[in-house]
Amino acid sequence: MSVMIRIPTPLRPYVGGSKQVDGQAGTVEGVLAALAQQYPDLQRHLFSEQGKLRSFVNVYLGDEDVRYLKGTETVVPDGATLSIVPSVAGGAVGHSHNGVVDVTLSNEEIRRYSRHLIMPEVGMGGQKRLKSGSVLLVGAGGLGSPAAMYLAAAGVGRIGIMDFDVVDESNLQRQIIHGMSTLGKSKLESARARIHDINPFIQVDTYEELLTSENATRIFADYDVIADGTDNFPTRYLVNDACVLLGKPNVYGSIFRFEGQASVFWAERGPCYRCLYPEPPPPGLVPSCAEGGVLGVLPGVIGVIQATEVVKLLIGEGESLVGRLLLYDALDMKFRELKLRKDPTCPICGEHPTIDHLIDYEAFCGTSLRGVDNTDTTPITTDEISVKDLQQRMNAGLQGATLLDVREPHEWEIVRLPGAKLIPRMQLPNHLNELSQTDDLLVYCRSGVRSAQAVAFLKSMGFRKARNIRGGILAWAREVDPSSPVY
Ligand code: ZN
């Protein structure tokens, strides 16, 4: 009356190094609970503090994932084999955990991938692992563009892409998967067409939705590797936490102006994003690319590094960026590398995790996943003024008001509002004596984020009549003067 339980490599130290141990027939839950009782060190690897099977531990009865049977209630009959498979295991991720990949390459594919096949590090085995592998690209923008194209060319069998944007002219400076022919179309459709033009053998699954705590687990669960190409903190933490909870590697890339970062966060093998940055910066402290700009070729470098890491993880070769943060400075043309350590007190991957489910990341970061400006339909507050009201004040000659531009001089060169005075936000503290405490101070920037911070600062310095121009110069161009350039 016994069943066989296969133990994955990472858990073998807790069962005396055994590849398999015997257990008693029963439900999956019963078999695993008895196993954890016999080997107490396994307990916290298999079960959460609430006693639930951890979400990154998959259990197979024979070759069936028990989640598709009756979950932990599934009965394990006498003589059956139960396999514990953290969603990633072994040298490579995904379908290759037992070393056998059940796909074949057609003659056409063999011709296509011949430069891979003649390399011993890839070869037929590696190419099959790529074909049976899957990657989810969160974002089809600057980083997702080159990553998707190279991963498709390399032969990664299934590429998922999440995005909910349409292709805009301002994207084409760096988002090379899109082009003039797809302006105004959904980025997903644009990316899918380009990928299939590169490689028709690739399955492309698209998700035209915002990544949320509600859909992340469902969507991520289906992929071997997640590549994070987003540009906001709530999504970064959400991607990280979902990956940690599911046991998936998170291939991370970020870009800003001339600098990029890349790493692989994989809690089972090393630190996660929260080990590196336990808390998000206060909203607005770190500007996004939309606010700070980005050199067009930079995401090419970082996105291709991400693609390289995805390929290595799928074929199980080389040293991944787990535990290392690669820093790239395009101006100096220098790469540096930092060692990352797993934080034992990390709230999600540490020794006593306090986060066992996805949270509200917008609240956590104090910001919005959708960004500001054109989606902001909340009522105007007393600290704000709409661009329409500003237009009326301007038509009346701006009496008793100062129009203050807190952007940078190079933005002022692109476009400015008539009658405005320029004091960049960071220089405000040194120029307060140039501002009147009795006048209305109407403050704007590009989209309304920096100016909101400037207004908060000015109020704290006694300028009670400071008000933020909601939506900034972008809202002005949209709602008042369509001839005004946008950038
Ligand atoms: Zn961590």
Coordinates of C-alpha atoms and ligand atoms in Angstrom, one line a residue:
M1 CA 0.0 0.0 0.0
S2 CA 2.4 2.7 -1.0
V3 CA 3.0 5.4 -3.6
M4 CA 6.2 6.8 -4.9
I5 CA 7.0 10.5 -4.5
R6 CA 9.5 12.0 -6.8
I7 CA 11.5 14.8 -5.2
P8 CA 12.9 17.6 -7.4
T9 CA 16.6 18.6 -7.1
P10 CA 16.1 21.7 -5.0
L11 CA 14.2 19.8 -2.4
R12 CA 16.4 16.7 -2.2
P13 CA 18.6 18.2 0.6
Y14 CA 15.6 18.1 2.9
V15 CA 14.9 14.4 2.3
G16 CA 18.5 13.1 2.8
G17 CA 19.4 13.6 -0.9
S18 CA 16.8 11.0 -2.1
K19 CA 15.4 11.3 -5.6
Q20 CA 12.3 9.6 -4.5
V21 CA 10.7 8.5 -1.2
D22 CA 7.8 6.2 -0.4
G23 CA 4.5 7.4 0.9
Q24 CA 1.1 6.2 1.8
A25 CA -1.8 6.2 -0.6
G26 CA -4.5 8.9 0.0
T27 CA -5.3 12.3 -1.3
V28 CA -2.5 14.5 -2.7
E29 CA -2.9 16.7 0.4
G30 CA -2.7 13.7 2.7
V31 CA 0.4 12.3 0.9
L32 CA 2.2 15.6 1.0
A33 CA 1.2 16.3 4.6
A34 CA 2.6 12.9 5.7
L35 CA 5.7 13.6 3.7
A36 CA 6.2 17.0 5.4
Q37 CA 5.7 15.3 8.8
Q38 CA 8.3 12.7 8.0
Y39 CA 10.7 15.4 6.7
P40 CA 9.9 18.6 8.7
D41 CA 12.3 20.8 6.8
L42 CA 10.1 20.3 3.7
Q43 CA 7.1 21.9 5.4
R44 CA 7.8 25.5 4.6
H45 CA 8.9 24.7 1.0
L46 CA 5.6 22.9 0.3
F47 CA 3.1 24.7 2.4
S48 CA 2.3 28.3 3.3
E49 CA 1.9 29.3 6.9
Q50 CA -1.8 28.9 6.4
G51 CA -1.1 25.2 5.5
K52 CA -2.0 25.7 1.9
L53 CA 0.2 24.1 -0.8
R54 CA 2.4 26.9 -2.1
S55 CA 1.3 28.2 -5.5
F56 CA 4.7 27.7 -7.1
V57 CA 4.7 24.0 -6.2
N58 CA 3.1 21.9 -8.9
V59 CA 2.2 18.3 -8.2
Y60 CA 1.8 15.7 -10.9
L61 CA 0.0 12.4 -10.6
G62 CA 1.7 10.3 -13.2
D63 CA 2.0 12.8 -16.0
E64 CA -1.1 14.8 -15.1
D65 CA -0.9 18.1 -13.2
V66 CA -3.3 17.6 -10.2
R67 CA -4.6 21.1 -10.7
Y68 CA -6.4 19.8 -13.7
L69 CA -7.7 16.8 -11.8
K70 CA -9.2 17.5 -8.4
G71 CA -6.3 19.6 -7.0
T72 CA -5.0 18.5 -3.6
E73 CA -8.2 16.5 -3.2
T74 CA -7.1 14.2 -6.0
V75 CA -6.8 10.6 -4.8
V76 CA -3.4 9.0 -5.3
P77 CA -4.0 5.3 -5.8
D78 CA -1.7 2.6 -4.5
G79 CA 1.3 2.1 -6.8
A80 CA 1.0 5.6 -8.3
T81 CA 3.8 8.1 -8.8
L82 CA 3.5 11.6 -7.4
S83 CA 6.0 14.1 -8.7
I84 CA 6.7 17.4 -7.0
V85 CA 7.7 20.0 -9.6
P86 CA 8.4 23.5 -8.6
S87 CA 7.2 25.3 -11.8
V88 CA 10.8 25.6 -12.8
A89 CA 13.3 22.9 -12.0
G90 CA 16.4 21.4 -13.4
G91 CA 19.0 23.1 -15.6
A92 CA 16.4 24.5 -17.9
V93 CA 13.0 25.9 -17.2
G94 CA 9.6 24.6 -18.4
H95 CA 8.8 21.5 -20.2
S96 CA 12.4 20.1 -20.1
H97 CA 12.4 19.2 -16.4
N98 CA 12.8 15.5 -17.2
G99 CA 15.3 16.2 -19.9
V100 CA 12.9 15.0 -22.7
V101 CA 11.3 17.4 -25.0
D102 CA 8.4 16.0 -27.0
V103 CA 8.7 18.1 -30.1
T104 CA 10.2 17.6 -33.5
L105 CA 11.7 20.0 -36.0
S106 CA 10.5 20.0 -39.6
N107 CA 13.1 20.1 -42.4
E108 CA 12.1 23.7 -42.9
E109 CA 12.8 24.5 -39.3
I110 CA 16.1 22.6 -39.4
R111 CA 17.1 24.8 -42.4
R112 CA 16.0 27.9 -40.5
Y113 CA 17.8 27.1 -37.3
S114 CA 20.9 25.6 -38.8
R115 CA 23.3 28.2 -37.3
H116 CA 22.0 27.1 -33.9
L117 CA 22.0 23.4 -34.6
I118 CA 25.7 23.3 -35.4
M119 CA 26.6 24.8 -32.1
P120 CA 27.0 22.2 -29.4
E121 CA 25.6 24.6 -26.7
V122 CA 22.3 24.7 -28.5
G123 CA 22.2 21.7 -31.0
M124 CA 19.0 19.8 -31.6
G125 CA 18.2 19.4 -27.9
G126 CA 18.5 23.1 -27.3
Q127 CA 16.5 24.0 -30.3
K128 CA 13.7 21.7 -29.3
R129 CA 13.7 23.2 -25.8
L130 CA 13.3 26.6 -27.4
K131 CA 10.5 25.3 -29.5
S132 CA 8.7 23.8 -26.6
G133 CA 9.5 26.9 -24.4
S134 CA 7.4 29.9 -23.8
V135 CA 8.0 33.5 -22.7
L136 CA 5.6 36.2 -21.7
L137 CA 6.7 39.7 -22.6
V138 CA 5.0 42.3 -20.3
G139 CA 4.9 45.3 -22.6
A140 CA 5.4 45.6 -26.4
G141 CA 7.4 48.8 -26.1
G142 CA 11.0 49.7 -26.2
L143 CA 12.3 46.6 -24.4
G144 CA 9.6 44.2 -25.7
S145 CA 10.2 45.2 -29.3
P146 CA 13.8 43.8 -29.8
A147 CA 13.2 41.0 -27.3
A148 CA 10.2 39.7 -29.2
M149 CA 11.9 39.9 -32.6
Y150 CA 15.0 38.1 -31.5
L151 CA 13.1 35.5 -29.5
A152 CA 10.9 34.8 -32.5
A153 CA 13.9 34.6 -34.7
A154 CA 15.7 32.2 -32.3
G155 CA 12.7 29.9 -32.4
V156 CA 11.0 30.3 -29.0
G157 CA 7.8 28.3 -29.6
R158 CA 5.3 30.4 -27.9
I159 CA 5.5 34.2 -27.2
G160 CA 2.9 35.9 -25.2
I161 CA 2.7 39.7 -25.3
M162 CA 0.7 41.9 -22.9
D163 CA 0.0 45.5 -23.9
F164 CA -3.0 47.8 -24.2
D165 CA -1.6 50.6 -26.2
V166 CA -1.7 51.7 -29.8
V167 CA 1.3 52.5 -32.0
D168 CA 2.1 56.2 -31.8
E169 CA 4.6 58.2 -33.9
S170 CA 6.6 59.0 -30.7
N171 CA 7.1 55.2 -30.2
L172 CA 9.0 54.7 -33.5
Q173 CA 12.2 56.3 -32.2
R174 CA 12.9 53.1 -30.3
Q175 CA 10.0 50.5 -30.5
I176 CA 11.4 48.9 -33.6
I177 CA 8.8 46.1 -33.9
H178 CA 6.3 48.7 -35.0
G179 CA 6.4 50.9 -38.1
M180 CA 4.6 53.5 -40.2
S181 CA 2.3 50.8 -41.6
T182 CA 0.9 50.1 -38.1
L183 CA 0.6 53.7 -36.8
G184 CA -2.7 53.9 -34.8
K185 CA -3.1 50.1 -34.7
S186 CA -2.9 48.1 -31.5
K187 CA 0.6 47.3 -30.5
L188 CA -0.3 43.7 -30.1
E189 CA -1.5 43.3 -33.7
S190 CA 1.5 45.2 -34.9
A191 CA 3.9 43.0 -33.0
R192 CA 2.1 39.8 -34.0
A193 CA 2.3 40.7 -37.7
R194 CA 6.0 41.5 -37.4
I195 CA 6.8 38.3 -35.5
H196 CA 5.0 36.2 -38.0
D197 CA 6.8 37.9 -40.8
I198 CA 10.1 36.9 -39.1
N199 CA 9.0 33.4 -38.1
P200 CA 5.7 31.9 -39.0
F201 CA 6.4 28.9 -36.8
I202 CA 5.9 30.9 -33.6
Q203 CA 2.7 30.9 -31.7
V204 CA 1.9 34.4 -30.6
D205 CA -0.7 34.8 -27.8
T206 CA -1.7 38.4 -27.0
Y207 CA -3.3 39.9 -24.0
E208 CA -4.9 43.3 -24.6
E209 CA -5.2 44.2 -21.0
L210 CA -3.5 45.9 -18.2
L211 CA -1.6 43.5 -15.9
T212 CA -3.5 43.4 -12.6
S213 CA -3.4 41.4 -9.4
E214 CA -6.5 39.7 -10.7
N215 CA -5.1 38.4 -14.0
A216 CA -1.4 38.1 -13.3
T217 CA -1.4 34.6 -11.8
R218 CA -3.7 33.1 -14.4
I219 CA -1.7 34.6 -17.3
F220 CA 1.8 34.0 -15.9
A221 CA 1.1 30.4 -14.9
D222 CA 1.1 29.4 -18.6
Y223 CA 4.7 30.6 -19.3
D224 CA 8.1 29.3 -18.5
V225 CA 9.7 32.7 -18.3
I226 CA 8.4 36.2 -17.8
A227 CA 10.2 39.2 -19.2
D228 CA 9.4 42.5 -17.6
G229 CA 9.6 45.4 -20.0
T230 CA 7.4 47.9 -18.2
D231 CA 8.2 51.3 -17.1
N232 CA 6.3 51.8 -13.9
F233 CA 6.8 50.7 -10.3
P234 CA 3.4 49.1 -9.5
T235 CA 3.8 46.7 -12.5
R236 CA 7.4 46.0 -11.5
Y237 CA 6.3 44.9 -8.1
L238 CA 3.4 43.0 -9.4
V239 CA 5.5 41.1 -12.0
N240 CA 8.0 40.3 -9.2
D241 CA 5.5 39.1 -6.7
A242 CA 3.6 37.0 -9.2
C243 CA 6.8 35.4 -10.4
V244 CA 8.0 34.7 -6.8
L245 CA 4.6 33.1 -5.9
L246 CA 4.6 31.0 -9.1
G247 CA 8.3 30.1 -8.9
K248 CA 9.0 31.7 -12.4
P249 CA 12.1 33.5 -13.4
N250 CA 11.6 37.2 -14.1
V251 CA 14.0 38.5 -16.7
Y252 CA 14.2 42.2 -15.8
G253 CA 15.2 45.1 -17.9
S254 CA 14.9 48.8 -17.2
I255 CA 16.0 51.9 -19.1
F256 CA 16.3 55.6 -18.4
R257 CA 17.9 58.2 -20.6
F258 CA 21.4 56.7 -21.3
E259 CA 21.4 54.0 -18.7
G260 CA 20.0 50.5 -18.5
Q261 CA 19.8 47.7 -16.0
A262 CA 19.2 44.0 -16.5
S263 CA 19.0 41.0 -14.1
V264 CA 17.2 37.8 -13.6
F265 CA 15.1 37.7 -10.5
W266 CA 14.3 34.1 -9.6
A267 CA 13.5 33.5 -5.9
E268 CA 14.3 29.8 -6.1
R269 CA 17.8 30.5 -7.2
G270 CA 18.6 33.9 -5.9
P271 CA 17.2 37.3 -5.0
C272 CA 14.0 38.8 -6.2
Y273 CA 13.3 42.5 -7.1
R274 CA 12.0 43.1 -3.6
C275 CA 15.4 41.9 -2.1
L276 CA 16.9 44.7 -4.2
Y277 CA 14.3 47.3 -3.7
P278 CA 12.1 46.5 -0.7
E279 CA 10.1 49.7 -1.1
P280 CA 9.1 51.7 -4.2
P281 CA 10.4 55.3 -4.4
P282 CA 7.8 57.9 -3.5
P283 CA 5.6 58.7 -6.5
G284 CA 7.3 61.1 -8.9
L285 CA 10.8 60.9 -7.4
V286 CA 12.0 58.7 -10.3
P287 CA 10.7 60.0 -13.6
S288 CA 9.5 57.6 -16.2
C289 CA 10.9 57.5 -19.8
A290 CA 7.9 59.6 -20.8
E291 CA 9.0 62.3 -18.4
G292 CA 12.8 61.8 -18.6
G293 CA 13.4 60.6 -22.1
V294 CA 15.4 57.6 -23.4
L295 CA 18.1 57.2 -26.0
G296 CA 16.4 55.3 -28.9
V297 CA 19.1 52.6 -29.2
L298 CA 19.3 51.9 -25.4
P299 CA 16.3 49.6 -25.2
G300 CA 17.8 47.7 -28.1
V301 CA 20.8 46.8 -26.0
I302 CA 18.8 46.0 -22.8
G303 CA 16.0 44.2 -24.6
V304 CA 18.5 42.0 -26.4
I305 CA 20.2 41.2 -23.1
Q306 CA 16.8 40.2 -21.8
A307 CA 16.2 38.0 -24.9
T308 CA 19.7 36.5 -24.4
E309 CA 18.8 35.6 -20.8
V310 CA 15.5 34.1 -21.9
V311 CA 17.2 31.9 -24.5
K312 CA 19.8 30.7 -21.9
L313 CA 17.1 29.9 -19.4
L314 CA 15.1 27.9 -21.9
I315 CA 18.0 25.9 -23.2
G316 CA 19.6 25.6 -19.8
E317 CA 23.1 26.8 -20.8
G318 CA 25.5 29.4 -19.4
E319 CA 25.5 31.6 -16.4
S320 CA 22.3 33.5 -16.0
L321 CA 22.1 37.0 -14.5
V322 CA 20.6 35.5 -11.3
G323 CA 22.2 37.3 -8.4
R324 CA 23.8 39.9 -10.6
L325 CA 22.6 43.4 -11.6
L326 CA 24.1 44.4 -14.9
L327 CA 24.4 48.2 -15.4
Y328 CA 25.0 49.7 -18.8
D329 CA 26.0 53.3 -19.4
A330 CA 25.7 54.1 -23.1
L331 CA 27.3 57.6 -22.8
D332 CA 30.5 56.1 -21.2
M333 CA 30.0 52.8 -23.1
K334 CA 30.6 50.9 -19.9
F335 CA 29.1 47.8 -18.4
R336 CA 29.3 47.3 -14.6
E337 CA 28.0 44.5 -12.5
L338 CA 26.8 44.4 -9.0
K339 CA 26.4 41.3 -6.8
L340 CA 22.8 41.0 -5.5
R341 CA 22.1 39.1 -2.4
K342 CA 18.9 37.4 -1.3
D343 CA 17.5 39.3 1.6
P344 CA 16.6 36.8 4.4
T345 CA 14.0 39.4 5.6
C346 CA 12.5 39.9 2.1
P347 CA 8.7 40.0 2.6
I348 CA 8.0 37.7 -0.2
C349 CA 11.0 35.4 -0.8
G350 CA 12.7 35.6 2.6
E351 CA 12.7 33.1 5.4
H352 CA 9.5 34.4 6.9
P353 CA 7.5 35.7 4.0
T354 CA 4.6 38.0 5.0
I355 CA 3.2 38.3 1.4
D356 CA 1.5 35.2 0.1
H357 CA -0.8 36.7 -2.4
L358 CA -0.9 39.6 -4.8
I359 CA -1.7 42.9 -3.3
D360 CA -3.0 46.3 -4.5
Y361 CA 0.2 47.6 -6.2
E362 CA -1.2 51.0 -7.1
A363 CA -1.8 51.6 -3.4
F364 CA 1.6 50.1 -2.5
C365 CA 3.4 52.5 -4.8
G366 CA 1.1 55.4 -4.2
T367 CA 0.6 55.9 -7.9
S368 CA -1.4 54.8 -10.9
L369 CA -0.7 51.9 -13.3
R370 CA -2.2 53.9 -16.1
G371 CA -0.1 57.0 -15.5
V372 CA -1.6 60.4 -15.3
D373 CA -3.1 62.9 -17.7
N374 CA -5.6 61.8 -20.2
T375 CA -7.2 59.1 -18.1
D376 CA -7.6 61.4 -15.1
T377 CA -11.3 62.1 -14.9
T378 CA -11.5 62.8 -11.2
P379 CA -13.0 66.2 -10.3
I380 CA -10.6 69.2 -10.2
T381 CA -9.4 69.9 -6.7
T382 CA -8.9 73.2 -5.1
D383 CA -5.1 72.7 -5.7
E384 CA -5.7 72.4 -9.5
I385 CA -7.0 74.4 -12.4
S386 CA -8.1 72.9 -15.8
V387 CA -6.5 74.0 -19.0
K388 CA -9.9 75.3 -20.1
D389 CA -10.0 77.6 -17.1
L390 CA -6.4 78.6 -17.7
Q391 CA -7.4 79.6 -21.2
Q392 CA -10.1 81.9 -19.8
R393 CA -7.6 83.4 -17.4
M394 CA -5.1 83.9 -20.2
N395 CA -7.8 85.5 -22.4
A396 CA -8.4 87.9 -19.5
G397 CA -4.7 88.8 -19.4
L398 CA -3.7 86.6 -16.5
Q399 CA -4.4 89.3 -14.0
G400 CA -3.2 88.6 -10.5
A401 CA -1.6 85.4 -11.7
T402 CA 1.9 84.1 -12.5
L403 CA 2.2 81.3 -15.0
L404 CA 5.1 79.1 -13.9
D405 CA 6.7 76.4 -16.1
V406 CA 8.7 73.9 -14.0
R407 CA 10.1 71.8 -16.8
E408 CA 13.7 71.8 -18.0
P409 CA 15.1 74.4 -20.4
H410 CA 15.4 71.9 -23.3
E411 CA 11.7 71.2 -22.9
W412 CA 11.0 74.9 -22.9
E413 CA 12.8 75.1 -26.2
I414 CA 10.2 72.6 -27.7
V415 CA 7.1 74.4 -26.6
R416 CA 5.9 76.8 -23.9
L417 CA 2.8 78.7 -23.0
P418 CA 2.7 82.4 -23.7
G419 CA 3.5 84.6 -20.8
A420 CA 5.0 81.7 -18.7
K421 CA 8.1 82.1 -16.5
L422 CA 10.6 79.2 -16.5
I423 CA 12.0 77.8 -13.2
P424 CA 12.9 74.1 -13.4
R425 CA 11.4 72.2 -10.5
M426 CA 14.7 71.3 -8.9
Q427 CA 15.8 74.9 -8.9
L428 CA 12.7 76.2 -7.3
P429 CA 14.1 76.4 -3.8
N430 CA 16.8 78.9 -5.0
H431 CA 14.3 81.1 -6.8
L432 CA 11.4 81.6 -4.4
N433 CA 12.2 85.3 -4.0
E434 CA 11.2 85.7 -7.6
L435 CA 7.7 84.6 -6.9
S436 CA 4.8 86.5 -5.4
Q437 CA 3.0 85.1 -2.3
T438 CA -0.1 87.1 -3.1
D439 CA -0.6 86.2 -6.8
D440 CA -2.1 83.0 -8.0
L441 CA 0.7 80.7 -9.0
L442 CA -0.4 78.6 -11.9
V443 CA 2.1 75.8 -12.4
Y444 CA 2.6 73.5 -15.3
C445 CA 4.9 70.8 -16.7
R446 CA 4.5 68.3 -19.5
S447 CA 1.9 66.0 -18.1
G448 CA 1.1 67.5 -14.6
V449 CA 3.2 65.2 -12.4
R450 CA 6.2 67.4 -11.8
S451 CA 4.0 70.5 -11.5
A452 CA 1.9 68.7 -8.8
Q453 CA 5.0 68.1 -6.8
A454 CA 6.1 71.7 -7.4
V455 CA 2.7 72.9 -6.1
A456 CA 3.0 70.7 -3.0
F457 CA 6.5 72.2 -2.4
L458 CA 5.4 75.8 -3.0
K459 CA 2.5 75.4 -0.6
S460 CA 4.8 74.1 2.1
M461 CA 6.9 77.2 1.6
G462 CA 3.9 79.5 2.1
F463 CA 2.7 80.0 -1.4
R464 CA -0.9 79.2 -0.6
K465 CA -2.2 80.3 -4.0
A466 CA -0.2 77.8 -5.9
R467 CA -2.3 75.6 -8.2
N468 CA -1.4 72.8 -10.5
I469 CA -2.5 73.0 -14.2
R470 CA -4.1 69.6 -14.6
G471 CA -2.6 67.5 -17.4
G472 CA 0.1 70.0 -18.2
I473 CA 1.1 71.1 -21.6
L474 CA -0.2 67.8 -23.1
A475 CA -3.7 68.6 -21.9
W476 CA -3.3 72.1 -23.3
A477 CA -2.5 70.7 -26.8
R478 CA -5.3 68.2 -26.5
E479 CA -8.1 70.4 -25.3
V480 CA -7.2 74.0 -26.1
D481 CA -4.6 74.4 -28.9
P482 CA -4.2 71.3 -31.2
S483 CA -1.6 73.2 -33.1
S484 CA 0.7 73.1 -30.1
P485 CA 3.4 70.4 -30.5
V486 CA 3.4 67.4 -28.2
Y487 CA 6.5 65.5 -27.2
Ligands
ZN1 ZN 13.1 38.7 -2.3

